[in-house]
Amino acid sequence: MERKITTTGTVASEKSHKNIILLLALAVISFLSRFYDLPFSYGINFAFGNVSIFLILRYYGVTKAFIVAAIVNLLEWYFLNPNFYILFFTLEILFVGILYKKTKYNVLFIDALYWIFVGSPAIAIVFYLHRGTIGNECYLIMVNKSINGFLNMLIADMIMSYIPIQKIAGLKKSKFADLNKMLIHLTIASVFGPFLLYTLLDGWLSQERMNAEVCSMLERTGSSIMSEASEWEIKELRKVRLKSPLQLSKFSSIIEKNPIEEGIEILLVDKSHNVYITNTDDGQYKEVYNWQDNGEITKIDDNTFQWLPAHKGLSFDLSRWSQGFYINTKTFDNVDLVILVKKPLRNHIENAWENYLNKLLVLLGFSVASISVAIAMSSFLSRDLSKLTISTTGLPEKLKRQESIEWPNISFSQVNSLVENFKVMSENLVNLFSETRIMNNQLLLQTRELEKSREQMRRLAYYDTLTELPNRLCFTEYLENLLNSPEKKKLAVMFIDLNRFKRINDTLGHEIGDILIKEIGKRLSYFLKEDSFVARLGGDEFVVVLEYRDIEMVSKAAASINKMLSDTVVIRQDGKVHELHVAGSIGISLYPDDAFEKSTLLKKADIAMYAAKETGENTYKFYSELTELDTVEKLFLEQNLCKALERDEIIINYQPKMDVKTGEISGAEALIRWNSPQHGLISPAEFIPLAEEIGIINQIGEWVLIEACKQNKMWQDKGYPKMRISVNLSLRQLKGNNFVKTVERALEISGLESKYLELEITEGFFMKNSEYVIEILTELKNMGICISIDDFGTGYSSLGRIKELPVNILKIDRSFVTNICCEESNKAIVVAIIELAHSLGLRVLAEGVETIEDLNVLRELHCDEIQGYYLSKSLPAEEFEKFILGFMAEQIERSKQIKGMEVAYHEKKY
């Protein structure tokens, strides 16, 4: 007996501790939630601190709830800047708690009574005592606080009903949800939730629109005055600073003749807040006016701010917002003067409050209607469910005794359907066995269909649907089985790739391409024998596996395949006859001579096939014929190039450009190098084609573009002369996924202005996909980016098309510039290019300038810019900075010498 008593006491003690912890947790949550009100705009907000207090009321009673509410409100008064009306939320706890305990009415009904007969009238009385009048502002506070209080009670009641907090804390068992209450909750929440969300979003959007409109108005007014005042000379503005009556009058006339909307106030002050001019005559502003004093300032945009009076103790109304204003500041550069353009919030605030009041009153109306409907529906539903409960009580025993059951007539169709289900339940039990037999027969039929489908799926998985040849999966399993078989046979794996297929497919369409692939598949299928296997890997790639005795047998087989592929394919479609000529490139690897493993055997066949494609059409190559060094070297470069960016092995050098007329540095070209730890510096000519082949040129190009832009912005921030940075593009970059977005991202990351970026392309870009390329480059040029054609004169493009291209600069190829002072033919070509470019409004840059003689000739020919070793080779970023500093120093020194010579000349003359 003693053990039982002890155990019971321990359990009770544990529950007591948990009760205290839960009470403290709810109190802390109530206090913390007061820091995170839901702000609508202009002083209207919704607080949810009382949700936890209502939970305490329901769990622990009115006394503890009232004490916690009083403590939390005192803390809120001390730490925050609340309004006086939070007192009525505390009285709400007391009112609801007492009535609920005595009457057991629905808490939502009691809370509504409180706000109708106690809370709202009390708020009106307090407001009237404070302001001496009642208007829209008072009504808005009444409606706001009433809805806020009712919403807190609704949320608390829903938490009580559907979230078992006490069960989670291990205090009580969970109860079943009340269907009537759920219906009321859903009805009210479906009205409150969307309407409050709409009001919240509408308020935010309205405030944003108003901010934008006021900012635009103030900026327009301030800029108009500023633009006229900026035309004055500095000494005139300084006279205003000295309060010259004439200049003050002239400045006032500028303000008066500008169209100023009603309510806008304009002041001219200095940085010490002394007032010089104002357009108001009511004496509001004294000799000193600091608009930032005693207020909270919110930045709207670069020059526009919102000012509100600082919080001072308890507030009884929303007058703090009506006293606020917007202000725009315009500061003169060379004079200690500031233009202030000010717009009070009062009119805007009153319109916003009236809008909120109307919406909240509509919400109250809808809420009352929805609650009435919910109560009526719940009473109907509970009555019908009670009838059904009586009828189904002890239903199994009634069925056993074959008692007649009186089924009720239900008003709701869903519940009536439930009654009908009960009626037919016994009949369904009788038919259960017959239905089971039918289901077994259906299951047998489905099993047979499944076997048939499985065979079809296997066919689809292992065979190509177009040619009906085995596909890649089937080929892989076949080769693996051969290599793993105990009987080791000599095998030749032949990779076949059709030449010119892509051109045929793009020109004549995919339908002709599919017919061609089917015909090639048929021809290769004739090659099938017991010792061979043919499959289509995909696209225009096929593979043949051949058991062979000697190399000669494999060579004959490859030659016969090439001959078969080179025969003309005649396709008739839509009355047209297409005679197509294709050929194949075949790469051959041998087992076991070249490799023992499947993956290595396939890789070497693939390498040999690409070697055959490079040799020429209609050829085949054995992997063993390839130079092992070349193959390994290319594979090494390919593997290391993929990781070069990650290892920071790709570096950028910069070669300067000079403006011929001014002698100043006009830009730099970003030139990349691969600094391989194993091979040293590798030129772009070696690794760029490889990057395009393995598909990483876009990543490299994007990295170079971003880094070059960042470097140029860094130089500008250090104070170096602002110049263009040029980056070379490949055609594959333009064909990538939205290259324009890539350029925009590079400019955004670096912060570089678009006019300081130059993109270089070659003439060959316009020979392929010219319309697409022109469209992309036009969009880039419209962004302010400079476009130049590199190596101009070597691409055999039509000179007549230059006027159609969206370019700014022509870069003459170095082959025409070298020895231009000696070779008349090169000089004639350069003259023609410069005259053509200038007639089209384009600039000209000469590459490969190495001597002063070349520069002098180009200067005579009116070339705009030069680039080459005469200036400097390409340099790392640090050395480029030193070059710029040295070049600038030389320019300064030359300027001094010229000035000295001029002074000496004048002294001698006079």
mmCIF file with all atom_site columns, N, CA and C in Angstrom, residues 414-434:
data_model
loop_
_atom_site.group_PDB
_atom_site.id
_atom_site.type_symbol
_atom_site.label_atom_id
_atom_site.label_alt_id
_atom_site.label_comp_id
_atom_site.label_asym_id
_atom_site.label_entity_id
_atom_site.label_seq_id
_atom_site.pdbx_PDB_ins_code
_atom_site.Cartn_x
_atom_site.Cartn_y
_atom_site.Cartn_z
_atom_site.occupancy
_atom_site.B_iso_or_equiv
_atom_site.pdbx_formal_charge
_atom_site.auth_seq_id
_atom_site.auth_comp_id
_atom_site.auth_asym_id
_atom_site.auth_atom_id
_atom_site.pdbx_PDB_model_num
ATOM 1  N N  . GLN A 1 414 ? -24.652 13.681  -48.168 1.00 0.00 ? 414 GLN A N  1
ATOM 2  C CA . GLN A 1 414 ? -23.498 12.857  -47.837 1.00 0.00 ? 414 GLN A CA 1
ATOM 3  C C  . GLN A 1 414 ? -23.818 11.877  -46.711 1.00 0.00 ? 414 GLN A C  1
ATOM 4  N N  . VAL A 1 415 ? -24.506 12.379  -45.671 1.00 0.00 ? 415 VAL A N  1
ATOM 5  C CA . VAL A 1 415 ? -24.867 11.498  -44.554 1.00 0.00 ? 415 VAL A CA 1
ATOM 6  C C  . VAL A 1 415 ? -25.924 10.494  -45.003 1.00 0.00 ? 415 VAL A C  1
ATOM 7  N N  . ASN A 1 416 ? -26.820 10.920  -45.868 1.00 0.00 ? 416 ASN A N  1
ATOM 8  C CA . ASN A 1 416 ? -27.829 10.002  -46.388 1.00 0.00 ? 416 ASN A CA 1
ATOM 9  C C  . ASN A 1 416 ? -27.178 8.870   -47.185 1.00 0.00 ? 416 ASN A C  1
ATOM 10 N N  . SER A 1 417 ? -26.081 9.198   -47.891 1.00 0.00 ? 417 SER A N  1
ATOM 11 C CA . SER A 1 417 ? -25.342 8.160   -48.624 1.00 0.00 ? 417 SER A CA 1
ATOM 12 C C  . SER A 1 417 ? -24.732 7.160   -47.664 1.00 0.00 ? 417 SER A C  1
ATOM 13 N N  . LEU A 1 418 ? -24.302 7.648   -46.500 1.00 0.00 ? 418 LEU A N  1
ATOM 14 C CA . LEU A 1 418 ? -23.765 6.747   -45.483 1.00 0.00 ? 418 LEU A CA 1
ATOM 15 C C  . LEU A 1 418 ? -24.844 5.786   -44.988 1.00 0.00 ? 418 LEU A C  1
ATOM 16 N N  . VAL A 1 419 ? -26.057 6.283   -44.827 1.00 0.00 ? 419 VAL A N  1
ATOM 17 C CA . VAL A 1 419 ? -27.172 5.418   -44.417 1.00 0.00 ? 419 VAL A CA 1
ATOM 18 C C  . VAL A 1 419 ? -27.434 4.350   -45.463 1.00 0.00 ? 419 VAL A C  1
ATOM 19 N N  . GLU A 1 420 ? -27.415 4.765   -46.723 1.00 0.00 ? 420 GLU A N  1
ATOM 20 C CA . GLU A 1 420 ? -27.630 3.790   -47.807 1.00 0.00 ? 420 GLU A CA 1
ATOM 21 C C  . GLU A 1 420 ? -26.534 2.740   -47.815 1.00 0.00 ? 420 GLU A C  1
ATOM 22 N N  . ASN A 1 421 ? -25.328 3.137   -47.497 1.00 0.00 ? 421 ASN A N  1
ATOM 23 C CA . ASN A 1 421 ? -24.235 2.162   -47.448 1.00 0.00 ? 421 ASN A CA 1
ATOM 24 C C  . ASN A 1 421 ? -24.463 1.113   -46.375 1.00 0.00 ? 421 ASN A C  1
ATOM 25 N N  . PHE A 1 422 ? -24.961 1.564   -45.221 1.00 0.00 ? 422 PHE A N  1
ATOM 26 C CA . PHE A 1 422 ? -25.281 0.611   -44.170 1.00 0.00 ? 422 PHE A CA 1
ATOM 27 C C  . PHE A 1 422 ? -26.373 -0.368  -44.625 1.00 0.00 ? 422 PHE A C  1
ATOM 28 N N  . LYS A 1 423 ? -27.314 0.132   -45.398 1.00 0.00 ? 423 LYS A N  1
ATOM 29 C CA . LYS A 1 423 ? -28.423 -0.724  -45.847 1.00 0.00 ? 423 LYS A CA 1
ATOM 30 C C  . LYS A 1 423 ? -27.933 -1.869  -46.730 1.00 0.00 ? 423 LYS A C  1
ATOM 31 N N  . VAL A 1 424 ? -27.015 -1.558  -47.618 1.00 0.00 ? 424 VAL A N  1
ATOM 32 C CA . VAL A 1 424 ? -26.589 -2.576  -48.596 1.00 0.00 ? 424 VAL A CA 1
ATOM 33 C C  . VAL A 1 424 ? -25.413 -3.399  -48.092 1.00 0.00 ? 424 VAL A C  1
ATOM 34 N N  . MET A 1 425 ? -24.894 -3.093  -46.871 1.00 0.00 ? 425 MET A N  1
ATOM 35 C CA . MET A 1 425 ? -23.705 -3.787  -46.380 1.00 0.00 ? 425 MET A CA 1
ATOM 36 C C  . MET A 1 425 ? -23.930 -5.297  -46.277 1.00 0.00 ? 425 MET A C  1
ATOM 37 N N  . SER A 1 426 ? -25.078 -5.728  -45.748 1.00 0.00 ? 426 SER A N  1
ATOM 38 C CA . SER A 1 426 ? -25.341 -7.159  -45.584 1.00 0.00 ? 426 SER A CA 1
ATOM 39 C C  . SER A 1 426 ? -25.457 -7.865  -46.929 1.00 0.00 ? 426 SER A C  1
ATOM 40 N N  . GLU A 1 427 ? -26.085 -7.202  -47.912 1.00 0.00 ? 427 GLU A N  1
ATOM 41 C CA . GLU A 1 427 ? -26.198 -7.793  -49.243 1.00 0.00 ? 427 GLU A CA 1
ATOM 42 C C  . GLU A 1 427 ? -24.820 -7.959  -49.886 1.00 0.00 ? 427 GLU A C  1
ATOM 43 N N  . ASN A 1 428 ? -23.938 -7.034  -49.634 1.00 0.00 ? 428 ASN A N  1
ATOM 44 C CA . ASN A 1 428 ? -22.593 -7.128  -50.191 1.00 0.00 ? 428 ASN A CA 1
ATOM 45 C C  . ASN A 1 428 ? -21.823 -8.307  -49.614 1.00 0.00 ? 428 ASN A C  1
ATOM 46 N N  . LEU A 1 429 ? -22.073 -8.609  -48.325 1.00 0.00 ? 429 LEU A N  1
ATOM 47 C CA . LEU A 1 429 ? -21.398 -9.758  -47.713 1.00 0.00 ? 429 LEU A CA 1
ATOM 48 C C  . LEU A 1 429 ? -21.787 -11.066 -48.405 1.00 0.00 ? 429 LEU A C  1
ATOM 49 N N  . VAL A 1 430 ? -23.054 -11.177 -48.814 1.00 0.00 ? 430 VAL A N  1
ATOM 50 C CA . VAL A 1 430 ? -23.513 -12.394 -49.494 1.00 0.00 ? 430 VAL A CA 1
ATOM 51 C C  . VAL A 1 430 ? -22.808 -12.589 -50.842 1.00 0.00 ? 430 VAL A C  1
ATOM 52 N N  . ASN A 1 431 ? -22.569 -11.475 -51.518 1.00 0.00 ? 431 ASN A N  1
ATOM 53 C CA . ASN A 1 431 ? -21.975 -11.545 -52.862 1.00 0.00 ? 431 ASN A CA 1
ATOM 54 C C  . ASN A 1 431 ? -20.445 -11.580 -52.846 1.00 0.00 ? 431 ASN A C  1
ATOM 55 N N  . LEU A 1 432 ? -19.866 -11.639 -51.640 1.00 0.00 ? 432 LEU A N  1
ATOM 56 C CA . LEU A 1 432 ? -18.420 -11.514 -51.527 1.00 0.00 ? 432 LEU A CA 1
ATOM 57 C C  . LEU A 1 432 ? -17.689 -12.647 -52.254 1.00 0.00 ? 432 LEU A C  1
ATOM 58 N N  . PHE A 1 433 ? -18.144 -13.925 -52.072 1.00 0.00 ? 433 PHE A N  1
ATOM 59 C CA . PHE A 1 433 ? -17.420 -15.063 -52.641 1.00 0.00 ? 433 PHE A CA 1
ATOM 60 C C  . PHE A 1 433 ? -17.476 -15.087 -54.167 1.00 0.00 ? 433 PHE A C  1
ATOM 61 N N  . SER A 1 434 ? -18.631 -14.737 -54.696 1.00 0.00 ? 434 SER A N  1
ATOM 62 C CA . SER A 1 434 ? -18.731 -14.713 -56.155 1.00 0.00 ? 434 SER A CA 1
ATOM 63 C C  . SER A 1 434 ? -17.820 -13.632 -56.753 1.00 0.00 ? 434 SER A C  1
#
